[in-house]
Amino acid sequence: MSKQYEFKASILPYLLVLPQMVIVFVFFFWPAGQAVLQSFYLQDPFGGKMIFVGFQNYSKLLADPDYWQSFSVSTAFAVCITLGAMAISLFLAIQANKKIRFASFYKTMLIWPYAVSTLVAGVIWLFMFNPNVGVIAYVLKHTFHVDWQYLLNFNQAFLLLTLAATWKQLAYNFVFFLAGLQSVPATLIEAAEIDGAKSGTRFWKIIFPLLSPTTFYLLVMNLVYGFFETFPIVHSITQGAPGKSTAILVYKVWRDGVINLDLGSSAAQSVILMLLVIMLTVFQFRFIERRVTY
Amino acid sequence: MKRVILLMAVLLMAVGAYAQTTVEFWHAMTGHNGEMVQAICDQFNASQKDYKVVPVYKGSYSDTMNAGIAAYRAGQPPAIIQVYEVGTATMMAAKNAVKPVYQLMAENNMKWDSSIYIPTIKSYYSTSDGRMLSMPFNSSTAVMYYNKDAFRKAGLDPEKPPVTWPEFFEVAKKLKASGMEGGFTTNWISWIQLENFSAWHNLPFGTRSNGFDGLDTQLVFNSPIHVRHFQNIYDLSKTGVFIYGGRENKANPLFTSGRVGMHFESIGGYGNMKATCKFDFGVARLPYYPDVPGAPQNSIIGGASLWVFNGKSKAEYKTVAEFFNFISQPETQALWHKETGYLPITQAAYELTKSQGYYEKNPGLEVAIKQLLNKAPTANSMGIRFGNFNIIREIEDQTWEEILAGKISVKDGLDKMVREGNKTLREFEKLYK
C-alpha cells in the first residue's frame, strides 16, 4: 500500500519545493546579498557614484561609541522586555487557569491586546505619557509632583518604552502559557497533592518543568521581538531621543538608511544584525535546547 | 461599417493620446494643503488642452524623496518631485539625475524672468551666481507666536510683543510669574534657533556663504553670540521659564493649550494655530540681540521646492515648463498663499494679496513676508546649503537635548555640534568631489 506514495522521479520533490525557494530567494537571499554588497561601498543615493571602501563602513561603526551604546541599550531593552513580559504573563496565565468565576471573561480580556498593532500600541502609550499632551503625564506632574519629562530623561524614556513593549507582548505570551498550563495532566497534580506537596512545590517541581518547551519557545520569540519588532514603539514614542540614547539597533538602521540616506553604513549595520540573528539562533538551539525536556 | 467606426475610434484615441502630454507630480502635501495641490493642478489642466499634470501623494517629505530616488534608480522617475529644503544639496549634487529649472525654461523658450521671485526665496534654490535650479513651491519662515490673552493677564501690552531677546526673556519671566506653567518654548531648534538666528543676525552659519560656494564648507555656528543665546535659553530652562517640547514641531501643544505664552514656529503653521488656539494670539518678528551689528537682517525660508528629473521627453519637459509658468502667476500664488499660509513666491503675488485687503484680516502672514524682505539677503542670509543636512540637524537636536539634560555644557555642546557636523560634511565632499 505504501508503495504508491513514493516519488520515483527525482525531479518532482525539487519542483514542489521550487515555489517556496523562489520566494525565499527573491525576498530574502537577494536583498541580503544586496545589503552585503552595498556595505562595502560609499554611494550617493541616486546611484550615480559608488566608491569601493572595503571594510570602512564596518570599521567606522565598530569604532563609534554611539554604535556600542545603541548595542547595549538594545540588549538591555530586549532582556527587560523578555523577563518582564514572560514573568507577568505566566503569573496571569496561572491565575486565569484557576477555577474562578468569569474565567473565560478574564481570558478574553487578557488576549485582547494581541489584536492591537505594535504601532498603535506605541501611539496609545504616547498619548497617555507624552509630557505635552498626555493624560497620565499630567496626573504624574500635578498630583504626584513627579518631574516627568522623558523627552530629556533617559531612564524615564527607557522605562516607558519597556512598559509599552512589554504590555504589547503580554497577550501573546499569555495565550501560549495558558495552553501550556492546560496541557499539564491533572492526574500528576492530584497525585502530588495526595503526596502532600504544597502549591509552591507543585508549581516548581511539576508544572514549571512541564512548561519548559513553551517557556523555551517564548524565550526565543520574546528576544527576537525585543530586538527586532519593537521598532514601531520606538518610532512612535521617542524616535531615539533623548539625544540618541534610545535609538536601538533596528531604529538606527532605518534612520541612517531611509532618512539620512547613508546607505553604506545602513547596509553594514543590517549585515551585522543579520550575523547577530544567525548567532543567536545557533546558540539557542545548540546550547539551551539540550537542557529542555520536551 | 462597424469596422470603419472602430477604426475611427482607434484613430481618435491615438490622436487624443498624442495631443495631450501627461506628467506626474509627486508631492508630500496632506490635508487641506494636499487638496490645494490637486486644485491647482486641476486649474492648470482645465486652462488648456495640450498638457496634463497629475499630482500623486507619496507620503512624508522623506518618503517622497525616497520614492523619487528609488524610481530614478529603477529608470521610472516622475517628471516633477517635491523635495524639502534639507534635501536641496543632495538633489543639487545629483547632477545627472536632475534638470535645472533655468535650463528647462530656456530650452522651452518660455518668457520667464527669475527676478519675479522674492529674493530670499529665489536664492535658496539657486547657484551662487543666481541660476535657479528648482522651482520654489511651498515656502515658509520662522516667526514668533504669542498669546495675547496671557499678555493681558500678566499686565503686558498685547500689541507690543518683545522686539529684542533681552526684552523677550523678561516678558517670558513675567508670563511665568503671572501663573503660566512656563514662559516660552520653541519648535525646530536647528532651523529656528540656529539657521534663522544666524541669518537674522547676519552671522555665518557655515563658511563659503553657508555652503553656497562649494562643498569645502565648515560649520561655524559656535560663535560667542550663538553660545550666549543658547546659554540664555538653557539658564531659563533651569527655572522652568523655558519648557522643552520635543523635536520638529512637537512643542506646539505647549503653546496651543495655553501652558506657555510665547512660541517659535513656522508661518506655515498659521492655519493650524488659528484652528487650535482657543485664545487671541499674535504673530511677531523673531527677536534679535541689539548689540549685534546689522541685526535684524532677514530671515530665511524653509519648506520645499519642485525638482525636475532628467531623461524625460521633449513634450514632457514642455508640460513641466508650462506648469511652472502657471504656478508662478500672481493669481495662482495668491490663492495658494491664502489657502495654505505658505508665503507667496513672487513679489507680484504679494502685491496682489495686499491689494485684496487680505492682510488687514490676517496681519500675521504679512509679518512673515516683511521679515523675509527686511533687507536684501547677504552671504549669511541667502539660505543654507549643506550636504547630509538631515544628519547635521539630527546631531543638533540630539546635542541640544544633552545640553538641556545637563550632560554637556552649552559651549561644549555647540562645539560638538560643529565638530560632528563637519565630519559628515567631509563625507559628503568625499562622495561628490
CSV table of C-alpha atoms in Angstrom, one decimal, chain A residues 90-266:
chain,number,residue,atom,x,y,z
A,90,LEU,CA,3.0,33.4,33.3
A,91,PHE,CA,1.5,34.8,36.5
A,92,LEU,CA,-1.6,35.9,34.7
A,93,ALA,CA,-2.0,32.6,33.0
A,94,ILE,CA,-1.8,30.7,36.2
A,95,GLN,CA,-4.4,33.0,37.8
A,96,ALA,CA,-6.7,32.6,34.8
A,97,ASN,CA,-6.2,28.9,34.7
A,98,LYS,CA,-7.7,28.6,38.2
A,99,LYS,CA,-11.3,27.6,38.7
A,100,ILE,CA,-12.8,31.1,39.3
A,101,ARG,CA,-15.9,32.9,38.3
A,102,PHE,CA,-15.8,34.8,34.9
A,103,ALA,CA,-12.6,32.8,34.0
A,104,SER,CA,-13.4,33.0,30.3
A,105,PHE,CA,-14.2,36.7,30.5
A,106,TYR,CA,-10.7,37.3,32.1
A,107,LYS,CA,-9.1,35.2,29.4
A,108,THR,CA,-10.8,37.1,26.6
A,109,MET,CA,-9.8,40.4,28.1
A,110,LEU,CA,-6.2,39.3,28.5
A,111,ILE,CA,-5.9,38.1,25.0
A,112,TRP,CA,-7.5,41.2,23.5
A,113,PRO,CA,-4.4,43.4,23.4
A,114,TYR,CA,-2.9,41.0,20.9
A,115,ALA,CA,-5.2,42.4,18.2
A,116,VAL,CA,-3.6,45.9,18.7
A,117,SER,CA,-0.8,46.5,16.2
A,118,THR,CA,2.6,47.5,17.6
A,119,LEU,CA,2.5,50.9,16.1
A,120,VAL,CA,-0.9,51.6,17.5
A,121,ALA,CA,0.2,50.3,20.9
A,122,GLY,CA,3.1,52.8,20.8
A,123,VAL,CA,0.7,55.7,19.9
A,124,ILE,CA,-1.6,54.8,22.8
A,125,TRP,CA,1.2,54.9,25.3
A,126,LEU,CA,2.4,58.1,23.7
A,127,PHE,CA,-0.9,59.8,24.2
A,128,MET,CA,-1.0,58.7,27.8
A,129,PHE,CA,2.5,59.7,28.8
A,130,ASN,CA,3.7,62.5,26.5
A,131,PRO,CA,4.6,65.4,28.7
A,132,ASN,CA,2.9,67.9,26.3
A,133,VAL,CA,-0.4,66.2,25.8
A,134,GLY,CA,-0.5,63.0,27.9
A,135,VAL,CA,-3.3,62.4,30.5
A,136,ILE,CA,-1.2,60.3,32.8
A,137,ALA,CA,1.8,62.6,32.4
A,138,TYR,CA,-0.5,65.4,33.7
A,139,VAL,CA,-1.6,63.4,36.7
A,140,LEU,CA,2.0,62.4,37.4
A,141,LYS,CA,3.1,66.0,37.3
A,142,HIS,CA,0.3,67.7,39.0
A,143,THR,CA,-1.0,65.2,41.5
A,144,PHE,CA,2.2,63.3,42.4
A,145,HIS,CA,4.7,66.0,41.5
A,146,VAL,CA,6.9,63.7,39.6
A,147,ASP,CA,9.3,65.6,37.3
A,148,TRP,CA,8.0,63.6,34.3
A,149,GLN,CA,10.0,64.7,31.2
A,150,TYR,CA,11.0,61.6,29.2
A,151,LEU,CA,12.0,63.8,26.3
A,152,LEU,CA,15.1,64.7,28.3
A,153,ASN,CA,15.4,61.9,30.9
A,154,PHE,CA,16.8,58.7,29.6
A,155,ASN,CA,15.7,56.5,32.5
A,156,GLN,CA,12.1,57.6,32.1
A,157,ALA,CA,12.3,57.1,28.3
A,158,PHE,CA,13.7,53.6,28.7
A,159,LEU,CA,11.1,52.7,31.3
A,160,LEU,CA,8.2,54.0,29.2
A,161,LEU,CA,9.4,52.1,26.1
A,162,THR,CA,9.9,48.9,28.1
A,163,LEU,CA,6.4,49.2,29.6
A,164,ALA,CA,4.8,49.8,26.3
A,165,ALA,CA,6.7,47.0,24.5
A,166,THR,CA,6.1,44.6,27.4
A,167,TRP,CA,2.4,45.3,27.5
A,168,LYS,CA,2.1,44.7,23.8
A,169,GLN,CA,3.8,41.2,24.2
A,170,LEU,CA,1.7,40.1,27.2
A,171,ALA,CA,-1.2,38.7,25.3
A,172,TYR,CA,0.9,36.6,23.0
A,173,ASN,CA,2.8,35.0,25.9
A,174,PHE,CA,-0.4,34.6,27.8
A,175,VAL,CA,-2.0,32.5,25.1
A,176,PHE,CA,0.9,30.1,25.0
A,177,PHE,CA,1.3,29.8,28.7
A,178,LEU,CA,-2.4,29.2,29.2
A,179,ALA,CA,-2.4,26.5,26.5
A,180,GLY,CA,0.8,25.0,28.2
A,181,LEU,CA,-0.8,25.0,31.6
A,182,GLN,CA,-4.0,23.4,30.3
A,183,SER,CA,-2.0,20.5,28.8
A,184,VAL,CA,-0.4,19.7,32.2
A,185,PRO,CA,-2.1,16.4,33.2
A,186,ALA,CA,-4.4,17.0,36.1
A,187,THR,CA,-3.6,13.5,37.4
A,188,LEU,CA,0.0,14.4,38.1
A,189,ILE,CA,-1.0,17.4,40.1
A,190,GLU,CA,-3.6,15.4,42.0
A,191,ALA,CA,-1.0,12.7,42.8
A,192,ALA,CA,1.3,15.3,44.1
A,193,GLU,CA,-1.4,16.8,46.2
A,194,ILE,CA,-2.1,13.4,47.7
A,195,ASP,CA,1.6,13.1,48.5
A,196,GLY,CA,1.4,16.3,50.4
A,197,ALA,CA,3.2,18.7,48.0
A,198,LYS,CA,2.4,22.4,48.7
A,199,SER,CA,1.3,24.6,45.9
A,200,GLY,CA,4.8,26.2,45.5
A,201,THR,CA,6.4,22.7,45.3
A,202,ARG,CA,3.7,21.6,42.8
A,203,PHE,CA,4.5,24.5,40.6
A,204,TRP,CA,8.3,24.4,40.6
A,205,LYS,CA,8.6,20.6,40.6
A,206,ILE,CA,5.9,19.6,38.2
A,207,ILE,CA,4.2,22.4,36.3
A,208,PHE,CA,7.2,24.6,35.5
A,209,PRO,CA,9.4,21.7,34.1
A,210,LEU,CA,6.4,20.5,32.1
A,211,LEU,CA,6.0,24.0,30.7
A,212,SER,CA,9.6,24.3,29.7
A,213,PRO,CA,9.1,23.7,25.9
A,214,THR,CA,6.6,26.6,25.9
A,215,THR,CA,9.0,28.7,28.0
A,216,PHE,CA,11.9,28.0,25.7
A,217,TYR,CA,9.8,28.8,22.6
A,218,LEU,CA,8.6,32.0,24.2
A,219,LEU,CA,12.1,33.0,25.3
A,220,VAL,CA,13.3,32.9,21.6
A,221,MET,CA,10.2,34.7,20.4
A,222,ASN,CA,10.4,37.4,23.1
A,223,LEU,CA,14.1,38.1,22.5
A,224,VAL,CA,13.5,38.4,18.7
A,225,TYR,CA,10.6,40.6,19.4
A,226,GLY,CA,12.6,42.8,21.8
A,227,PHE,CA,15.4,43.2,19.4
A,228,PHE,CA,13.7,43.5,16.1
A,229,GLU,CA,10.0,44.1,16.3
A,230,THR,CA,9.9,47.0,18.8
A,231,PHE,CA,10.8,49.4,16.0
A,232,PRO,CA,7.3,50.9,15.8
A,233,ILE,CA,7.2,51.5,19.5
A,234,VAL,CA,10.5,53.5,19.5
A,235,HIS,CA,9.4,55.2,16.3
A,236,SER,CA,6.2,56.4,17.7
A,237,ILE,CA,7.2,57.2,21.3
A,238,THR,CA,10.8,58.5,21.5
A,239,GLN,CA,12.3,58.5,18.0
A,240,GLY,CA,15.6,57.7,19.6
A,241,ALA,CA,15.5,60.7,22.0
A,242,PRO,CA,16.7,62.0,24.4
A,243,GLY,CA,19.9,62.6,22.5
A,244,LYS,CA,20.3,59.3,20.7
A,245,SER,CA,20.1,57.2,23.8
A,246,THR,CA,17.0,55.1,22.9
A,247,ALA,CA,18.0,54.6,19.2
A,248,ILE,CA,18.0,50.8,19.3
A,249,LEU,CA,19.8,49.0,16.5
A,250,VAL,CA,16.9,48.4,14.2
A,251,TYR,CA,15.8,52.0,14.6
A,252,LYS,CA,19.3,53.2,13.8
A,253,VAL,CA,19.4,51.1,10.6
A,254,TRP,CA,16.2,52.7,9.4
A,255,ARG,CA,17.1,56.2,10.4
A,256,ASP,CA,20.6,56.1,8.8
A,257,GLY,CA,19.3,54.4,5.6
A,258,VAL,CA,15.9,55.9,4.9
A,259,ILE,CA,16.1,59.3,6.5
A,260,ASN,CA,19.7,60.2,6.4
A,261,LEU,CA,20.4,58.3,3.1
A,262,ASP,CA,23.7,56.9,4.4
A,263,LEU,CA,23.2,53.7,2.5
A,264,GLY,CA,26.6,52.2,3.1
A,265,SER,CA,26.6,52.5,6.8
A,266,SER,CA,22.9,51.3,7.0
